[in-house]
Amino acid sequence: MTGVEEERLLTTGEFARRGLLSPKALRLYDRRGLLPPDLVDPGTGYRYYRAGRLATARLIVRLRGLDMPLATVAEVLALPGPEAAERVAGYWAAVERRTASQRALAEHLRIQLGALEGIDEMYRIEQREVPEQLVLTERRRIRPAELDEWIPAATARLEAVAAEHGGVVAAPFVVYHGEVDEDADGPVEVCVPVDPARAAGLTAPHRTEPAHREAYTTITKAQVEYPQILSAYDAVCAWMEQHGTRRTGPGREVYFADWAAAGPADEVCDIAFPVAG
């Protein structure tokens, strides 16, 4: 019985109805090579489909229900089952990352357009003491679009040097010595702390970061995206102004988590300012 069903040819209308497709969508998938007909009558131009291909039609409908682009749908259809499942999982993980980033951006815009209204509810500001640190450094002038590539690359270079001197001993951080936006380029400095007792023979650029008190807030990976990260900076600055706390140094981002392993909602970074004790 199954063999008969497999061989049976369905008209375009019946195939579309049973495959949960509109005739228009079926024509589109034909043009894109996703679901071409099994037979085209040379005299009438009518198109026919094997009933056994209904499973593919329904799969396409479900993939499109994820807002999956047709090019990605084609990739899934071309893969064997387990690999197709992995491709769907990878696509959806990317959607969730993008959604988390957009959610953070929407919050940033709400706060920005509301003249910082509600910023106290979104960010918890705390203080801490930071000891003196010997840090390897890499510094350059840079635009916002370059930060995502340069910061991890510079950190990796400095961590490689640190490995020759006992390794990294505290969370790497990025200091913004000037504004970084569409009109200004910093400069920005990546800092990787190392053990002073094992720094003999160190020739790479380095300096001592003085001990200080910090006001800071912790943000998620999604909130690190530019420009929503600016809301966290605004929150700390607003807190300092509200409490009459004097800033004593430039703002910085302290990256304390494994960035690659972190999900969009995982906390990965502190936005901090040195302040008077």
PDB file of C-alpha atoms in Angstrom:
ATOM      1  CA  MET A   1       0.000   0.000   0.000  1.00  0.00           C
ATOM      2  CA  THR A   2       2.863   2.328   0.806  1.00  0.00           C
ATOM      3  CA  GLY A   3       4.388   1.715  -2.614  1.00  0.00           C
ATOM      4  CA  VAL A   4       1.147   2.665  -4.312  1.00  0.00           C
ATOM      5  CA  GLU A   5       0.987   5.858  -2.270  1.00  0.00           C
ATOM      6  CA  GLU A   6       4.609   6.650  -3.177  1.00  0.00           C
ATOM      7  CA  GLU A   7       3.912   6.310  -6.910  1.00  0.00           C
ATOM      8  CA  ARG A   8       0.639   8.168  -6.972  1.00  0.00           C
ATOM      9  CA  LEU A   9       0.822  11.580  -8.674  1.00  0.00           C
ATOM     10  CA  LEU A  10      -1.041  14.531  -7.229  1.00  0.00           C
ATOM     11  CA  THR A  11      -2.108  17.694  -8.994  1.00  0.00           C
ATOM     12  CA  THR A  12      -0.574  20.966  -7.851  1.00  0.00           C
ATOM     13  CA  GLY A  13      -3.745  21.910  -5.996  1.00  0.00           C
ATOM     14  CA  GLU A  14      -4.085  18.623  -4.145  1.00  0.00           C
ATOM     15  CA  PHE A  15      -0.381  18.475  -3.317  1.00  0.00           C
ATOM     16  CA  ALA A  16      -0.443  22.037  -1.994  1.00  0.00           C
ATOM     17  CA  ARG A  17      -3.520  21.327   0.130  1.00  0.00           C
ATOM     18  CA  ARG A  18      -2.181  18.102   1.586  1.00  0.00           C
ATOM     19  CA  GLY A  19       1.287  19.546   2.029  1.00  0.00           C
ATOM     20  CA  LEU A  20      -0.123  22.541   3.974  1.00  0.00           C
ATOM     21  CA  LEU A  21       1.187  24.928   1.308  1.00  0.00           C
ATOM     22  CA  SER A  22      -0.453  27.646  -0.696  1.00  0.00           C
ATOM     23  CA  PRO A  23      -0.200  27.251  -4.496  1.00  0.00           C
ATOM     24  CA  LYS A  24       1.806  30.487  -4.542  1.00  0.00           C
ATOM     25  CA  ALA A  25       4.320  29.085  -2.037  1.00  0.00           C
ATOM     26  CA  LEU A  26       4.556  25.867  -4.030  1.00  0.00           C
ATOM     27  CA  ARG A  27       5.407  27.838  -7.174  1.00  0.00           C
ATOM     28  CA  LEU A  28       8.063  29.762  -5.235  1.00  0.00           C
ATOM     29  CA  TYR A  29       9.660  26.596  -3.892  1.00  0.00           C
ATOM     30  CA  ASP A  30       9.646  25.172  -7.417  1.00  0.00           C
ATOM     31  CA  ARG A  31      11.493  28.257  -8.740  1.00  0.00           C
ATOM     32  CA  ARG A  32      14.032  28.023  -5.910  1.00  0.00           C
ATOM     33  CA  GLY A  33      14.659  24.330  -6.545  1.00  0.00           C
ATOM     34  CA  LEU A  34      13.351  23.240  -3.149  1.00  0.00           C
ATOM     35  CA  LEU A  35      10.311  21.345  -4.362  1.00  0.00           C
ATOM     36  CA  PRO A  36      10.276  20.901  -8.155  1.00  0.00           C
ATOM     37  CA  PRO A  37       7.439  18.810  -9.653  1.00  0.00           C
ATOM     38  CA  ASP A  38       8.004  15.161 -10.484  1.00  0.00           C
ATOM     39  CA  LEU A  39       6.212  15.479 -13.800  1.00  0.00           C
ATOM     40  CA  VAL A  40       5.250  18.353 -16.092  1.00  0.00           C
ATOM     41  CA  ASP A  41       2.724  17.519 -18.808  1.00  0.00           C
ATOM     42  CA  PRO A  42       4.350  18.722 -22.046  1.00  0.00           C
ATOM     43  CA  GLY A  43       0.980  19.434 -23.620  1.00  0.00           C
ATOM     44  CA  THR A  44      -0.823  21.268 -20.821  1.00  0.00           C
ATOM     45  CA  GLY A  45       2.056  22.439 -18.631  1.00  0.00           C
ATOM     46  CA  TYR A  46       0.287  20.954 -15.612  1.00  0.00           C
ATOM     47  CA  ARG A  47       2.631  19.918 -12.824  1.00  0.00           C
ATOM     48  CA  TYR A  48       2.321  16.761 -10.770  1.00  0.00           C
ATOM     49  CA  TYR A  49       3.968  15.588  -7.543  1.00  0.00           C
ATOM     50  CA  ARG A  50       4.471  12.165  -6.010  1.00  0.00           C
ATOM     51  CA  ALA A  51       2.493  11.711  -2.804  1.00  0.00           C
ATOM     52  CA  GLY A  52       5.661  10.484  -1.132  1.00  0.00           C
ATOM     53  CA  ARG A  53       7.077  14.020  -1.248  1.00  0.00           C
ATOM     54  CA  LEU A  54       4.419  15.399   1.065  1.00  0.00           C
ATOM     55  CA  ALA A  55       6.779  14.871   4.009  1.00  0.00           C
ATOM     56  CA  THR A  56       9.306  17.214   2.385  1.00  0.00           C
ATOM     57  CA  ALA A  57       6.595  19.792   1.716  1.00  0.00           C
ATOM     58  CA  ARG A  58       5.450  19.707   5.346  1.00  0.00           C
ATOM     59  CA  LEU A  59       9.054  19.945   6.561  1.00  0.00           C
ATOM     60  CA  ILE A  60       9.563  23.087   4.476  1.00  0.00           C
ATOM     61  CA  VAL A  61       6.410  24.588   5.984  1.00  0.00           C
ATOM     62  CA  ARG A  62       7.699  23.946   9.500  1.00  0.00           C
ATOM     63  CA  LEU A  63      11.155  25.306   8.732  1.00  0.00           C
ATOM     64  CA  ARG A  64       9.609  28.438   7.294  1.00  0.00           C
ATOM     65  CA  GLY A  65       7.589  28.675  10.497  1.00  0.00           C
ATOM     66  CA  LEU A  66      10.936  29.412  12.168  1.00  0.00           C
ATOM     67  CA  ASP A  67      11.405  32.320   9.725  1.00  0.00           C
ATOM     68  CA  MET A  68      14.241  30.312   8.221  1.00  0.00           C
ATOM     69  CA  PRO A  69      15.539  31.834   4.953  1.00  0.00           C
ATOM     70  CA  LEU A  70      15.038  29.715   1.851  1.00  0.00           C
ATOM     71  CA  ALA A  71      18.792  29.324   1.390  1.00  0.00           C
ATOM     72  CA  THR A  72      19.046  27.783   4.859  1.00  0.00           C
ATOM     73  CA  VAL A  73      16.004  25.590   4.184  1.00  0.00           C
ATOM     74  CA  ALA A  74      17.836  24.259   1.113  1.00  0.00           C
ATOM     75  CA  GLU A  75      20.859  23.442   3.296  1.00  0.00           C
ATOM     76  CA  VAL A  76      18.692  21.491   5.751  1.00  0.00           C
ATOM     77  CA  LEU A  77      16.969  19.536   2.978  1.00  0.00           C
ATOM     78  CA  ALA A  78      20.322  18.548   1.475  1.00  0.00           C
ATOM     79  CA  LEU A  79      21.668  17.076   4.735  1.00  0.00           C
ATOM     80  CA  PRO A  80      21.090  13.612   6.233  1.00  0.00           C
ATOM     81  CA  GLY A  81      18.870  13.482   9.318  1.00  0.00           C
ATOM     82  CA  PRO A  82      21.376  13.986  12.173  1.00  0.00           C
ATOM     83  CA  GLU A  83      23.265  16.730  10.321  1.00  0.00           C
ATOM     84  CA  ALA A  84      19.999  18.405   9.353  1.00  0.00           C
ATOM     85  CA  ALA A  85      18.976  18.394  13.007  1.00  0.00           C
ATOM     86  CA  GLU A  86      22.289  20.041  13.965  1.00  0.00           C
ATOM     87  CA  ARG A  87      21.816  22.681  11.269  1.00  0.00           C
ATOM     88  CA  VAL A  88      18.349  23.517  12.611  1.00  0.00           C
ATOM     89  CA  ALA A  89      19.716  23.702  16.159  1.00  0.00           C
ATOM     90  CA  GLY A  90      22.521  26.004  15.015  1.00  0.00           C
ATOM     91  CA  TYR A  91      20.106  28.239  13.162  1.00  0.00           C
ATOM     92  CA  TRP A  92      17.808  28.535  16.170  1.00  0.00           C
ATOM     93  CA  ALA A  93      20.696  29.250  18.540  1.00  0.00           C
ATOM     94  CA  ALA A  94      21.657  32.155  16.273  1.00  0.00           C
ATOM     95  CA  VAL A  95      18.050  33.393  16.316  1.00  0.00           C
ATOM     96  CA  GLU A  96      18.018  33.317  20.117  1.00  0.00           C
ATOM     97  CA  ARG A  97      21.320  35.224  20.283  1.00  0.00           C
ATOM     98  CA  ARG A  98      19.964  37.842  17.896  1.00  0.00           C
ATOM     99  CA  THR A  99      16.689  38.094  19.816  1.00  0.00           C
ATOM    100  CA  ALA A 100      18.534  38.548  23.111  1.00  0.00           C
ATOM    101  CA  SER A 101      20.667  41.272  21.559  1.00  0.00           C
ATOM    102  CA  GLN A 102      17.613  43.003  20.108  1.00  0.00           C
ATOM    103  CA  ARG A 103      15.857  42.791  23.484  1.00  0.00           C
ATOM    104  CA  ALA A 104      18.834  44.501  25.108  1.00  0.00           C
ATOM    105  CA  LEU A 105      18.847  47.113  22.346  1.00  0.00           C
ATOM    106  CA  ALA A 106      15.132  47.785  22.882  1.00  0.00           C
ATOM    107  CA  GLU A 107      15.803  48.322  26.582  1.00  0.00           C
ATOM    108  CA  HIS A 108      18.662  50.664  25.726  1.00  0.00           C
ATOM    109  CA  LEU A 109      16.425  52.685  23.418  1.00  0.00           C
ATOM    110  CA  ARG A 110      13.619  52.774  25.982  1.00  0.00           C
ATOM    111  CA  ILE A 111      16.006  54.158  28.584  1.00  0.00           C
ATOM    112  CA  GLN A 112      17.621  56.568  26.131  1.00  0.00           C
ATOM    113  CA  LEU A 113      14.336  57.941  24.815  1.00  0.00           C
ATOM    114  CA  GLY A 114      12.859  58.068  28.313  1.00  0.00           C
ATOM    115  CA  ALA A 115      15.699  60.299  29.539  1.00  0.00           C
ATOM    116  CA  LEU A 116      17.150  57.447  31.689  1.00  0.00           C
ATOM    117  CA  GLU A 117      13.766  56.665  33.258  1.00  0.00           C
ATOM    118  CA  GLY A 118      13.862  53.156  34.725  1.00  0.00           C
ATOM    119  CA  ILE A 119      17.631  52.795  34.505  1.00  0.00           C
ATOM    120  CA  ASP A 120      17.881  52.186  38.271  1.00  0.00           C
ATOM    121  CA  GLU A 121      15.580  49.178  37.945  1.00  0.00           C
ATOM    122  CA  MET A 122      17.592  47.608  35.136  1.00  0.00           C
ATOM    123  CA  TYR A 123      21.088  47.860  36.647  1.00  0.00           C
ATOM    124  CA  ARG A 124      22.327  47.125  40.157  1.00  0.00           C
ATOM    125  CA  ILE A 125      25.306  49.311  41.061  1.00  0.00           C
ATOM    126  CA  GLU A 126      27.849  48.000  43.574  1.00  0.00           C
ATOM    127  CA  GLN A 127      31.295  48.989  44.800  1.00  0.00           C
ATOM    128  CA  ARG A 128      34.485  47.026  45.427  1.00  0.00           C
ATOM    129  CA  GLU A 129      38.165  47.453  46.199  1.00  0.00           C
ATOM    130  CA  VAL A 130      40.604  46.549  43.418  1.00  0.00           C
ATOM    131  CA  PRO A 131      44.229  45.804  44.369  1.00  0.00           C
ATOM    132  CA  GLU A 132      47.253  47.118  42.505  1.00  0.00           C
ATOM    133  CA  GLN A 133      47.904  45.065  39.371  1.00  0.00           C
ATOM    134  CA  LEU A 134      50.753  44.606  36.918  1.00  0.00           C
ATOM    135  CA  VAL A 135      49.135  44.469  33.474  1.00  0.00           C
ATOM    136  CA  LEU A 136      50.304  43.704  29.966  1.00  0.00           C
ATOM    137  CA  THR A 137      48.791  46.273  27.622  1.00  0.00           C
ATOM    138  CA  GLU A 138      47.892  46.891  24.009  1.00  0.00           C
ATOM    139  CA  ARG A 139      46.539  50.313  23.123  1.00  0.00           C
ATOM    140  CA  ARG A 140      45.130  51.900  19.967  1.00  0.00           C
ATOM    141  CA  ARG A 141      42.648  54.379  18.581  1.00  0.00           C
ATOM    142  CA  ILE A 142      39.580  52.591  17.302  1.00  0.00           C
ATOM    143  CA  ARG A 143      35.972  52.953  16.133  1.00  0.00           C
ATOM    144  CA  PRO A 144      32.970  51.044  17.565  1.00  0.00           C
ATOM    145  CA  ALA A 145      32.682  48.726  14.553  1.00  0.00           C
ATOM    146  CA  GLU A 146      36.253  47.492  15.118  1.00  0.00           C
ATOM    147  CA  LEU A 147      35.958  46.719  18.836  1.00  0.00           C
ATOM    148  CA  ASP A 148      34.345  43.279  18.506  1.00  0.00           C
ATOM    149  CA  GLU A 149      37.288  42.028  16.459  1.00  0.00           C
ATOM    150  CA  TRP A 150      40.156  43.916  18.084  1.00  0.00           C
ATOM    151  CA  ILE A 151      39.404  43.340  21.789  1.00  0.00           C
ATOM    152  CA  PRO A 152      39.440  39.492  21.663  1.00  0.00           C
ATOM    153  CA  ALA A 153      42.409  39.487  19.286  1.00  0.00           C
ATOM    154  CA  ALA A 154      44.438  41.838  21.493  1.00  0.00           C
ATOM    155  CA  THR A 155      43.438  39.866  24.593  1.00  0.00           C
ATOM    156  CA  ALA A 156      44.601  36.625  22.968  1.00  0.00           C
ATOM    157  CA  ARG A 157      47.954  38.184  22.053  1.00  0.00           C
ATOM    158  CA  LEU A 158      48.500  39.434  25.585  1.00  0.00           C
ATOM    159  CA  GLU A 159      47.398  36.134  27.135  1.00  0.00           C
ATOM    160  CA  ALA A 160      49.995  34.351  24.994  1.00  0.00           C
ATOM    161  CA  VAL A 161      52.676  36.618  26.464  1.00  0.00           C
ATOM    162  CA  ALA A 162      51.242  36.126  29.962  1.00  0.00           C
ATOM    163  CA  ALA A 163      51.557  32.345  29.556  1.00  0.00           C
ATOM    164  CA  GLU A 164      55.331  32.803  29.443  1.00  0.00           C
ATOM    165  CA  HIS A 165      55.232  34.594  32.809  1.00  0.00           C
ATOM    166  CA  GLY A 166      52.989  32.421  34.939  1.00  0.00           C
ATOM    167  CA  GLY A 167      49.699  33.035  33.144  1.00  0.00           C
ATOM    168  CA  VAL A 168      46.814  35.451  33.628  1.00  0.00           C
ATOM    169  CA  VAL A 169      46.125  36.102  37.331  1.00  0.00           C
ATOM    170  CA  ALA A 170      42.914  38.189  37.189  1.00  0.00           C
ATOM    171  CA  ALA A 171      40.149  39.132  34.778  1.00  0.00           C
ATOM    172  CA  PRO A 172      41.323  41.018  31.664  1.00  0.00           C
ATOM    173  CA  PHE A 173      39.823  44.481  31.271  1.00  0.00           C
ATOM    174  CA  VAL A 174      39.481  47.194  28.662  1.00  0.00           C
ATOM    175  CA  VAL A 175      40.047  50.839  29.560  1.00  0.00           C
ATOM    176  CA  TYR A 176      38.433  53.614  27.526  1.00  0.00           C
ATOM    177  CA  HIS A 177      40.766  56.581  27.822  1.00  0.00           C
ATOM    178  CA  GLY A 178      38.472  58.624  25.572  1.00  0.00           C
ATOM    179  CA  GLU A 179      35.034  58.432  23.992  1.00  0.00           C
ATOM    180  CA  VAL A 180      34.532  55.744  21.337  1.00  0.00           C
ATOM    181  CA  ASP A 181      31.619  56.512  19.053  1.00  0.00           C
ATOM    182  CA  GLU A 182      30.901  57.638  15.513  1.00  0.00           C
ATOM    183  CA  ASP A 183      32.816  60.866  16.148  1.00  0.00           C
ATOM    184  CA  ALA A 184      35.665  59.778  18.462  1.00  0.00           C
ATOM    185  CA  ASP A 185      38.179  56.920  18.561  1.00  0.00           C
ATOM    186  CA  GLY A 186      39.398  56.632  22.133  1.00  0.00           C
ATOM    187  CA  PRO A 187      42.145  55.566  22.626  1.00  0.00           C
ATOM    188  CA  VAL A 188      41.299  52.141  24.064  1.00  0.00           C
ATOM    189  CA  GLU A 189      43.619  49.904  26.093  1.00  0.00           C
ATOM    190  CA  VAL A 190      43.342  46.142  26.626  1.00  0.00           C
ATOM    191  CA  CYS A 191      44.915  45.031  29.923  1.00  0.00           C
ATOM    192  CA  VAL A 192      45.819  41.500  31.039  1.00  0.00           C
ATOM    193  CA  PRO A 193      46.991  41.135  34.678  1.00  0.00           C
ATOM    194  CA  VAL A 194      50.097  39.045  35.400  1.00  0.00           C
ATOM    195  CA  ASP A 195      51.988  38.063  38.545  1.00  0.00           C
ATOM    196  CA  PRO A 196      54.674  40.689  39.350  1.00  0.00           C
ATOM    197  CA  ALA A 197      56.761  38.004  41.039  1.00  0.00           C
ATOM    198  CA  ARG A 198      57.047  36.151  37.720  1.00  0.00           C
ATOM    199  CA  ALA A 199      57.546  39.166  35.469  1.00  0.00           C
ATOM    200  CA  ALA A 200      61.347  39.012  35.305  1.00  0.00           C
ATOM    201  CA  GLY A 201      62.548  39.599  31.766  1.00  0.00           C
ATOM    202  CA  LEU A 202      59.175  40.967  30.648  1.00  0.00           C
ATOM    203  CA  THR A 203      59.740  43.039  27.495  1.00  0.00           C
ATOM    204  CA  ALA A 204      56.158  43.417  26.241  1.00  0.00           C
ATOM    205  CA  PRO A 205      54.411  46.747  26.976  1.00  0.00           C
ATOM    206  CA  HIS A 206      53.169  46.762  30.566  1.00  0.00           C
ATOM    207  CA  ARG A 207      52.301  49.120  33.398  1.00  0.00           C
ATOM    208  CA  THR A 208      51.067  49.146  36.975  1.00  0.00           C
ATOM    209  CA  GLU A 209      47.350  49.742  37.483  1.00  0.00           C
ATOM    210  CA  PRO A 210      47.006  51.512  40.860  1.00  0.00           C
ATOM    211  CA  ALA A 211      44.824  50.094  43.608  1.00  0.00           C
ATOM    212  CA  HIS A 212      41.437  51.821  43.630  1.00  0.00           C
ATOM    213  CA  ARG A 213      37.788  51.639  44.549  1.00  0.00           C
ATOM    214  CA  GLU A 214      35.293  50.918  41.751  1.00  0.00           C
ATOM    215  CA  ALA A 215      31.592  51.515  41.189  1.00  0.00           C
ATOM    216  CA  TYR A 216      30.349  48.880  38.769  1.00  0.00           C
ATOM    217  CA  THR A 217      27.400  46.992  37.322  1.00  0.00           C
ATOM    218  CA  THR A 218      27.365  43.491  35.847  1.00  0.00           C
ATOM    219  CA  ILE A 219      25.861  42.855  32.407  1.00  0.00           C
ATOM    220  CA  THR A 220      25.039  39.876  30.208  1.00  0.00           C
ATOM    221  CA  LYS A 221      26.592  38.893  26.910  1.00  0.00           C
ATOM    222  CA  ALA A 222      23.597  40.304  25.040  1.00  0.00           C
ATOM    223  CA  GLN A 223      23.946  43.636  26.831  1.00  0.00           C
ATOM    224  CA  VAL A 224      27.589  43.947  25.767  1.00  0.00           C
ATOM    225  CA  GLU A 225      26.460  44.660  22.203  1.00  0.00           C
ATOM    226  CA  TYR A 226      26.950  48.234  21.002  1.00  0.00           C
ATOM    227  CA  PRO A 227      25.085  50.560  21.454  1.00  0.00           C
ATOM    228  CA  GLN A 228      23.083  48.922  24.284  1.00  0.00           C
ATOM    229  CA  ILE A 229      26.232  48.631  26.393  1.00  0.00           C
ATOM    230  CA  LEU A 230      26.085  52.427  26.658  1.00  0.00           C
ATOM    231  CA  SER A 231      23.040  52.069  28.924  1.00  0.00           C
ATOM    232  CA  ALA A 232      25.203  50.299  31.507  1.00  0.00           C
ATOM    233  CA  TYR A 233      27.747  53.107  31.363  1.00  0.00           C
ATOM    234  CA  ASP A 234      24.909  55.619  31.742  1.00  0.00           C
ATOM    235  CA  ALA A 235      23.605  53.685  34.760  1.00  0.00           C
ATOM    236  CA  VAL A 236      26.918  53.800  36.609  1.00  0.00           C
ATOM    237  CA  CYS A 237      27.418  57.482  35.758  1.00  0.00           C
ATOM    238  CA  ALA A 238      23.888  58.312  36.918  1.00  0.00           C
ATOM    239  CA  TRP A 239      24.507  56.449  40.184  1.00  0.00           C
ATOM    240  CA  MET A 240      27.737  58.367  40.798  1.00  0.00           C
ATOM    241  CA  GLU A 241      26.011  61.676  40.155  1.00  0.00           C
ATOM    242  CA  GLN A 242      23.057  60.749  42.369  1.00  0.00           C
ATOM    243  CA  HIS A 243      25.327  59.735  45.257  1.00  0.00           C
ATOM    244  CA  GLY A 244      27.853  62.557  44.827  1.00  0.00           C
ATOM    245  CA  THR A 245      30.616  60.042  44.115  1.00  0.00           C
ATOM    246  CA  ARG A 246      33.643  61.480  42.339  1.00  0.00           C
ATOM    247  CA  ARG A 247      35.089  59.582  39.397  1.00  0.00           C
ATOM    248  CA  THR A 248      38.883  59.199  39.589  1.00  0.00           C
ATOM    249  CA  GLY A 249      39.646  57.332  36.359  1.00  0.00           C
ATOM    250  CA  PRO A 250      38.327  56.283  32.957  1.00  0.00           C
ATOM    251  CA  GLY A 251      35.572  53.734  32.461  1.00  0.00           C
ATOM    252  CA  ARG A 252      36.404  50.144  31.796  1.00  0.00           C
ATOM    253  CA  GLU A 253      34.948  46.743  30.925  1.00  0.00           C
ATOM    254  CA  VAL A 254      36.092  43.770  33.024  1.00  0.00           C
ATOM    255  CA  TYR A 255      35.614  40.458  31.194  1.00  0.00           C
ATOM    256  CA  PHE A 256      35.446  37.708  33.821  1.00  0.00           C
ATOM    257  CA  ALA A 257      33.725  34.839  31.936  1.00  0.00           C
ATOM    258  CA  ASP A 258      34.485  32.450  29.097  1.00  0.00           C
ATOM    259  CA  TRP A 259      33.025  34.493  26.233  1.00  0.00           C
ATOM    260  CA  ALA A 260      32.780  31.628  23.748  1.00  0.00           C
ATOM    261  CA  ALA A 261      30.951  29.342  26.183  1.00  0.00           C
ATOM    262  CA  ALA A 262      28.572  32.007  27.522  1.00  0.00           C
ATOM    263  CA  GLY A 263      24.972  32.281  26.359  1.00  0.00           C
ATOM    264  CA  PRO A 264      23.196  35.584  25.639  1.00  0.00           C
ATOM    265  CA  ALA A 265      21.681  35.754  29.141  1.00  0.00           C
ATOM    266  CA  ASP A 266      24.891  34.813  30.985  1.00  0.00           C
ATOM    267  CA  GLU A 267      26.734  37.499  32.941  1.00  0.00           C
ATOM    268  CA  VAL A 268      30.134  38.092  31.367  1.00  0.00           C
ATOM    269  CA  CYS A 269      31.275  41.652  32.027  1.00  0.00           C
ATOM    270  CA  ASP A 270      31.403  44.450  34.597  1.00  0.00           C
ATOM    271  CA  ILE A 271      31.107  48.085  33.544  1.00  0.00           C
ATOM    272  CA  ALA A 272      33.197  49.986  36.075  1.00  0.00           C
ATOM    273  CA  PHE A 273      34.580  53.403  36.995  1.00  0.00           C
ATOM    274  CA  PRO A 274      37.313  54.093  39.570  1.00  0.00           C
ATOM    275  CA  VAL A 275      35.834  56.352  42.259  1.00  0.00           C
ATOM    276  CA  ALA A 276      37.012  58.223  45.317  1.00  0.00           C
ATOM    277  CA  GLY A 277      36.909  56.109  48.457  1.00  0.00           C
TER     278      GLY A 277
END
